[in-house]
Amino acid sequence: MHTPLIDRLRRRGYRLTAQRRVVAEVLEGENVHLTAEAVLDRATELLPEISRATVYATLQQFTELGEVRELALDGRAKRYDPNVEPAHHHLVCDTCGLVFDVAHGIDAPGLSGADRHGMAMQGAEIVYHGECADCSVRAADDKMAT
Amino acid sequence: MHTPLIDRLRRRGYRLTAQRRVVAEVLEGENVHLTAEAVLDRATELLPEISRATVYATLQQFTELGEVRELALDGRAKRYDPNVEPAHHHLVCDTCGLVFDVAHGIDAPGLSGADRHGMAMQGAEIVYHGECADCSVRAADDKMAT
DNA sequence: CTCCGACTTTGGACAATATCCAGATCCTTG
DNA sequence: CAAGGATCTGGATATTGTCCAAAGTCGGAG
């Protein structure tokens, strides 16, 4: 079986290994944004001897290939978004870490030359912060309980 | 000496300790965005017996008070921005982690009701990504060296 | 001014996330 | 199907951050 991802790996000179297949499979099977540890957990179910180092390395490779997007949404673990296309931003619950995709069509304003500070621009990521309904309810309950 | 920060601490019932003064002093003396470890380093020079736990706790308190902004710009350490006003966004070098402020006046588009997914919105942060001039030069050098 | 209780700090253990490395393994090419 | 370089493994190590019990300190009451 050749998914587009696997094809691109081959074309770039990467070898086709069971480990890479498994990581690709885990990512494609999810529409939430997993952390590396979550990917490792699921990958271990499919290929018990896979190692942590391999999962981390593979996620980096996929990121470099543009197959997944690495997201730094909060100060915790990075998350991996398998939906590269269409471009979109994210909405995060600051309390529990829940992530929603924001409809595409929204984009960050560009930077003027002066604001670029001589840097080569590579893109912009908008992170909307809020509190999800569940956490709001839980906060209200906690207040009542006092 | 009573900086505005110290006043607000008192009014909220926080005690005025040497450790809090030192952390405040470190933050005010910097216009770059320090990591907690960097704050610890500088604070240790001013007050050698200060502990890591205190610095982390103090940075959290200052964040809750609105005196500093906690930034999750990349997947590495959180950074603390002492310039709360005016609101502004950030430009990050993905290679070395260097951070520039982006001129205020830029802001993220709002979210429609459907895009809010029932969450209570608390704000949006735009992170512009790129490669700074130094890192571009270094990458070019590396290529020549091969 | 002194004392005491509550708030704060300390330091070291622990947790979560991530990277590195040497040796073992395994794809792919020829 | 053998060789060789790419890849993987497992464990050590690094980085960042949190937790906790005991010790210490701030600041209001007297």
Coordinates of C-alpha atoms (C1' of nucleotides) in Angstrom, one line a residue:
Chain A
M1 CA 0.0 0.0 0.0
H2 CA 1.3 3.4 -1.0
T3 CA -0.2 6.4 0.7
P4 CA 0.9 9.8 -0.6
L5 CA 3.0 10.1 2.5
I6 CA 4.9 6.9 1.8
D7 CA 5.5 7.9 -1.8
R8 CA 7.0 11.2 -0.7
L9 CA 9.2 9.4 1.8
R10 CA 10.6 7.2 -1.0
R11 CA 11.1 10.1 -3.4
R12 CA 13.2 11.9 -0.8
G13 CA 15.4 8.9 -0.2
Y14 CA 13.8 7.7 3.0
R15 CA 13.4 4.0 3.5
L16 CA 10.1 2.4 3.9
T17 CA 10.0 0.8 7.4
A18 CA 7.3 -0.7 9.5
Q19 CA 7.8 2.0 12.1
R20 CA 7.2 4.8 9.6
R21 CA 4.1 3.1 8.3
V22 CA 2.8 2.7 11.8
V23 CA 3.3 6.3 12.8
A24 CA 1.7 7.4 9.5
E25 CA -1.2 5.1 10.2
V26 CA -1.7 6.5 13.7
L27 CA -1.7 10.1 12.5
E28 CA -4.1 9.4 9.6
G29 CA -6.5 7.6 11.9
E30 CA -7.0 10.6 14.2
N31 CA -8.6 13.9 13.6
V32 CA -7.5 15.3 17.0
H33 CA -4.1 16.6 17.5
L34 CA -2.0 14.1 19.3
T35 CA 1.1 14.6 21.4
A36 CA 4.2 12.6 20.7
E37 CA 3.5 10.5 23.7
A38 CA 0.0 9.8 22.5
V39 CA 1.3 8.8 19.2
L40 CA 3.8 6.5 20.9
D41 CA 1.0 4.8 22.9
R42 CA -1.1 4.1 19.8
A43 CA 1.9 3.1 17.8
T44 CA 2.9 0.6 20.5
E45 CA -0.4 -1.1 20.2
L46 CA 0.3 -1.7 16.5
L47 CA 4.0 -2.5 16.8
P48 CA 4.9 -3.3 20.4
E49 CA 8.7 -3.0 20.0
I50 CA 8.7 0.5 18.6
S51 CA 10.8 2.9 20.6
R52 CA 10.2 6.3 21.9
A53 CA 13.2 7.7 20.0
T54 CA 11.9 6.4 16.7
V55 CA 8.5 8.0 17.2
Y56 CA 10.0 11.3 18.0
A57 CA 12.4 11.1 15.1
T58 CA 9.6 10.1 12.7
L59 CA 7.4 12.9 13.8
Q60 CA 10.3 15.3 13.1
Q61 CA 10.8 13.8 9.6
F62 CA 7.1 14.0 8.8
T63 CA 7.1 17.6 9.9
E64 CA 10.1 18.4 7.7
L65 CA 8.3 16.7 4.8
G66 CA 5.3 18.9 5.4
E67 CA 3.1 15.9 6.0
V68 CA 2.1 17.1 9.5
R69 CA 2.3 20.4 11.3
E70 CA 4.0 20.7 14.7
L71 CA 1.9 22.8 17.0
A72 CA 3.1 24.7 20.1
L73 CA -0.3 25.7 21.4
D74 CA 0.4 25.8 25.1
G75 CA 3.5 25.4 27.3
R76 CA 3.0 21.6 27.4
A77 CA 3.8 18.9 24.9
K78 CA 3.9 19.8 21.2
R79 CA 1.0 18.4 19.2
Y80 CA 1.0 17.0 15.7
D81 CA -1.7 18.0 13.2
P82 CA -2.2 15.6 10.3
N83 CA -4.4 18.0 8.5
V84 CA -2.0 20.2 6.7
E85 CA -4.4 21.3 4.0
P86 CA -6.3 23.5 4.1
A87 CA -4.4 25.9 6.3
H88 CA -6.2 26.7 9.5
H89 CA -5.6 28.0 13.0
H90 CA -6.5 26.7 16.4
L91 CA -8.6 27.4 19.5
V92 CA -7.3 26.1 22.8
C93 CA -8.9 25.6 26.2
D94 CA -6.3 27.0 28.6
T95 CA -7.8 24.9 31.4
C96 CA -7.8 21.4 29.9
G97 CA -5.8 21.7 26.7
L98 CA -8.7 20.8 24.4
V99 CA -8.0 21.9 20.8
F100 CA -10.5 22.8 18.1
D101 CA -9.7 23.7 14.5
V102 CA -10.8 27.1 13.4
A103 CA -12.4 27.3 10.0
H104 CA -10.0 28.1 7.2
G105 CA -10.3 31.5 5.5
I106 CA -9.0 33.3 8.5
D107 CA -5.4 34.4 8.4
A108 CA -3.0 36.6 10.3
P109 CA -2.2 40.0 8.9
G110 CA 1.2 40.2 7.1
L111 CA 4.1 42.0 8.6
S112 CA 5.6 45.2 7.2
G113 CA 9.3 45.2 6.3
A114 CA 10.3 46.9 9.5
D115 CA 8.4 44.4 11.6
R116 CA 10.3 41.6 10.0
H117 CA 13.5 42.6 11.8
G118 CA 15.5 41.1 8.9
M119 CA 14.0 37.7 9.3
A120 CA 13.0 35.3 6.5
M121 CA 9.3 34.8 7.1
Q122 CA 7.9 31.3 7.1
G123 CA 4.4 31.7 8.2
A124 CA 2.1 32.7 11.1
E125 CA 0.0 30.8 13.5
I126 CA -2.9 32.2 15.4
V127 CA -3.8 30.6 18.7
Y128 CA -7.1 31.6 20.1
H129 CA -7.4 31.1 23.8
G130 CA -10.5 30.4 25.9
E131 CA -12.3 28.1 28.3
C132 CA -14.4 25.3 27.0
A133 CA -17.9 24.6 28.1
D134 CA -17.0 21.6 30.2
C135 CA -14.3 23.6 32.1
S136 CA -16.6 26.5 32.6
V137 CA -19.2 24.2 34.2
R138 CA -16.6 22.6 36.4
A139 CA -15.3 26.0 37.5
A140 CA -18.8 27.0 38.5
D141 CA -19.3 23.8 40.4
D142 CA -16.1 24.3 42.3
K143 CA -17.3 27.7 43.3
M144 CA -20.6 26.4 44.6
A145 CA -18.8 23.7 46.5
T146 CA -16.9 26.2 48.7
Chain B
M1 CA 10.7 51.4 47.0
H2 CA 7.3 50.6 45.7
T3 CA 6.9 49.8 42.1
P4 CA 3.3 49.4 40.8
L5 CA 3.8 45.7 40.8
I6 CA 4.7 45.7 44.5
D7 CA 1.7 47.8 45.3
R8 CA -0.6 45.5 43.5
L9 CA 0.9 42.5 45.3
R10 CA 0.2 44.2 48.7
R11 CA -3.3 45.1 47.7
R12 CA -4.0 41.5 46.8
G13 CA -2.8 40.3 50.1
Y14 CA 0.6 39.0 49.0
R15 CA 3.5 39.5 51.2
L16 CA 6.4 41.7 50.2
T17 CA 9.5 39.4 50.2
A18 CA 13.0 39.8 49.0
Q19 CA 12.4 37.1 46.5
R20 CA 9.5 38.8 44.8
R21 CA 11.4 42.0 44.7
V22 CA 14.3 40.4 42.9
V23 CA 12.1 38.6 40.4
A24 CA 10.3 41.9 39.6
E25 CA 13.6 43.6 39.3
V26 CA 15.0 41.0 36.9
L27 CA 11.9 41.3 34.7
E28 CA 11.8 45.0 34.6
G29 CA 15.5 45.2 33.7
E30 CA 15.0 43.2 30.6
N31 CA 13.3 44.0 27.3
V32 CA 13.9 40.5 25.9
H33 CA 11.6 37.7 26.9
L34 CA 13.3 35.5 29.4
T35 CA 12.7 31.9 30.1
A36 CA 12.1 30.9 33.7
E37 CA 15.6 29.4 33.9
A38 CA 17.1 32.7 32.6
V39 CA 15.1 34.6 35.3
L40 CA 16.5 32.1 37.9
D41 CA 20.0 32.7 36.7
R42 CA 19.8 36.5 36.9
A43 CA 17.9 36.3 40.2
T44 CA 20.5 34.1 41.7
E45 CA 23.1 36.8 41.0
L46 CA 21.1 39.2 43.1
L47 CA 20.0 36.8 45.8
P48 CA 22.1 33.7 45.7
E49 CA 19.9 31.6 48.0
I50 CA 16.7 32.0 45.9
S51 CA 15.3 28.6 44.9
R52 CA 14.0 27.4 41.5
A53 CA 10.6 26.6 43.0
T54 CA 10.2 30.2 44.2
V55 CA 11.1 31.7 40.8
Y56 CA 8.6 29.4 39.1
A57 CA 5.9 30.2 41.7
T58 CA 6.6 33.9 41.5
L59 CA 6.3 34.0 37.7
Q60 CA 3.0 32.2 38.0
Q61 CA 1.8 34.7 40.5
F62 CA 2.9 37.7 38.4
T63 CA 1.1 36.1 35.4
E64 CA -2.1 35.8 37.4
L65 CA -1.8 39.4 38.5
G66 CA -1.5 40.4 34.9
E67 CA 2.0 41.9 35.5
V68 CA 3.7 39.7 32.9
R69 CA 2.4 37.6 30.0
E70 CA 3.4 34.0 29.7
L71 CA 4.3 33.1 26.2
A72 CA 4.3 29.6 24.6
L73 CA 6.0 30.6 21.4
D74 CA 7.7 27.3 20.5
G75 CA 7.8 23.9 22.0
R76 CA 10.6 24.8 24.3
A77 CA 10.5 26.8 27.6
K78 CA 7.8 29.3 28.2
R79 CA 8.9 32.9 28.2
Y80 CA 7.8 35.8 30.3
D81 CA 7.1 39.1 28.7
P82 CA 7.2 42.1 31.1
N83 CA 5.6 44.4 28.6
V84 CA 1.9 43.8 29.0
E85 CA 0.9 47.1 27.6
P86 CA 0.4 47.7 24.7
A87 CA -0.9 44.4 23.5
H88 CA 1.4 43.0 20.8
H89 CA 2.4 39.8 19.0
H90 CA 5.7 38.0 18.5
L91 CA 8.1 37.0 15.8
V92 CA 10.2 33.9 16.5
C93 CA 13.3 32.4 14.9
D94 CA 12.5 28.7 14.6
T95 CA 16.2 27.9 14.6
C96 CA 17.6 29.7 17.6
G97 CA 14.5 30.9 19.5
L98 CA 15.2 34.6 19.2
V99 CA 12.0 36.6 19.8
F100 CA 11.0 40.1 18.5
D101 CA 8.0 42.1 19.4
V102 CA 5.7 43.0 16.5
A103 CA 4.4 46.5 16.4
H104 CA 1.1 46.8 18.1
G105 CA -1.9 47.7 16.0
I106 CA -1.9 44.3 14.4
D107 CA -4.5 41.9 15.7
A108 CA -6.0 38.5 14.9
P109 CA -9.4 38.4 13.2
G110 CA -12.3 37.6 15.5
L111 CA -14.1 34.2 15.5
S112 CA -17.6 33.7 14.4
G113 CA -20.0 32.1 16.8
A114 CA -19.7 28.7 15.1
D115 CA -15.9 28.8 15.2
R116 CA -16.0 29.4 19.0
H117 CA -17.3 25.9 19.6
G118 CA -19.1 27.1 22.7
M119 CA -15.9 28.3 24.3
A120 CA -15.6 31.5 26.3
M121 CA -13.0 33.5 24.4
Q122 CA -10.1 35.0 26.2
G123 CA -7.9 36.4 23.5
A124 CA -5.7 35.4 20.6
E125 CA -2.0 35.3 20.1
I126 CA -0.3 35.5 16.7
V127 CA 3.1 33.8 16.4
Y128 CA 5.0 34.7 13.3
H129 CA 7.7 32.2 12.4
G130 CA 10.9 32.7 10.4
E131 CA 14.6 32.5 10.5
C132 CA 16.7 35.3 11.8
A133 CA 19.6 36.8 9.8
D134 CA 22.2 35.2 12.0
C135 CA 20.8 31.7 11.6
S136 CA 20.4 32.2 7.8
V137 CA 24.1 33.1 7.6
R138 CA 25.1 30.2 9.8
A139 CA 23.0 27.8 7.6
A140 CA 24.7 29.1 4.5
D141 CA 28.1 28.6 6.1
D142 CA 27.3 25.1 7.0
K143 CA 26.4 24.3 3.5
M144 CA 29.7 25.7 2.1
A145 CA 31.6 23.8 4.7
T146 CA 30.4 20.4 3.3
Chain C
dC1 C1' 8.5 46.7 70.1
dT2 C1' 7.7 41.8 70.3
dC3 C1' 5.3 37.7 69.2
dC4 C1' 2.7 34.5 66.7
dG5 C1' 0.2 32.6 63.0
dA6 C1' -0.2 32.4 58.4
dC7 C1' 2.1 33.0 54.3
dT8 C1' 6.4 32.0 51.9
dT9 C1' 10.7 29.8 50.8
dT10 C1' 13.8 26.1 50.4
dG11 C1' 15.9 22.0 48.5
dG12 C1' 15.5 17.9 46.9
dA13 C1' 12.6 14.4 45.0
dC14 C1' 9.7 13.6 41.3
dA15 C1' 7.2 14.1 36.8
dA16 C1' 6.8 15.2 31.9
dT17 C1' 8.8 15.9 27.6
dA18 C1' 12.5 15.4 24.6
dT19 C1' 17.2 14.2 22.8
dC20 C1' 21.4 11.5 22.2
dC21 C1' 24.2 7.6 21.3
dA22 C1' 26.5 3.0 20.5
dG23 C1' 25.4 -1.2 19.0
dA24 C1' 22.1 -4.2 16.7
dT25 C1' 18.9 -4.6 12.7
dC26 C1' 17.0 -4.2 8.4
dC27 C1' 15.9 -1.9 3.7
dT28 C1' 17.4 -1.4 -0.9
dT29 C1' 20.6 -1.6 -4.5
dG30 C1' 23.4 -4.2 -7.5
Chain D
dC1 C1' 21.2 -12.6 -1.7
dA2 C1' 25.1 -10.1 0.1
dA3 C1' 26.9 -5.5 1.3
dG4 C1' 26.5 -1.2 3.1
dG5 C1' 24.4 2.6 4.6
dA6 C1' 20.1 4.0 6.7
dT7 C1' 17.3 3.0 10.6
dC8 C1' 15.9 1.3 15.1
dT9 C1' 16.4 0.2 19.9
dG10 C1' 17.0 0.8 24.8
dG11 C1' 18.8 3.3 28.1
dA12 C1' 21.2 7.2 29.7
dT13 C1' 20.8 12.0 29.8
dA14 C1' 19.0 16.8 29.2
dT15 C1' 15.5 20.2 29.8
dT16 C1' 11.6 22.1 31.8
dG17 C1' 8.5 22.2 35.4
dT18 C1' 5.9 20.7 39.8
dC19 C1' 5.3 19.0 44.5
dC20 C1' 6.0 18.7 49.4
dA21 C1' 7.4 18.8 54.2
dA22 C1' 10.2 21.4 57.1
dA23 C1' 12.2 25.8 58.1
dG24 C1' 12.0 30.7 57.9
dT25 C1' 9.9 35.3 57.5
dC26 C1' 6.4 39.1 57.1
dG27 C1' 3.3 42.0 59.3
dG28 C1' -0.7 42.9 62.3
dA29 C1' -2.3 42.4 67.2
dG30 C1' -1.3 43.6 71.5

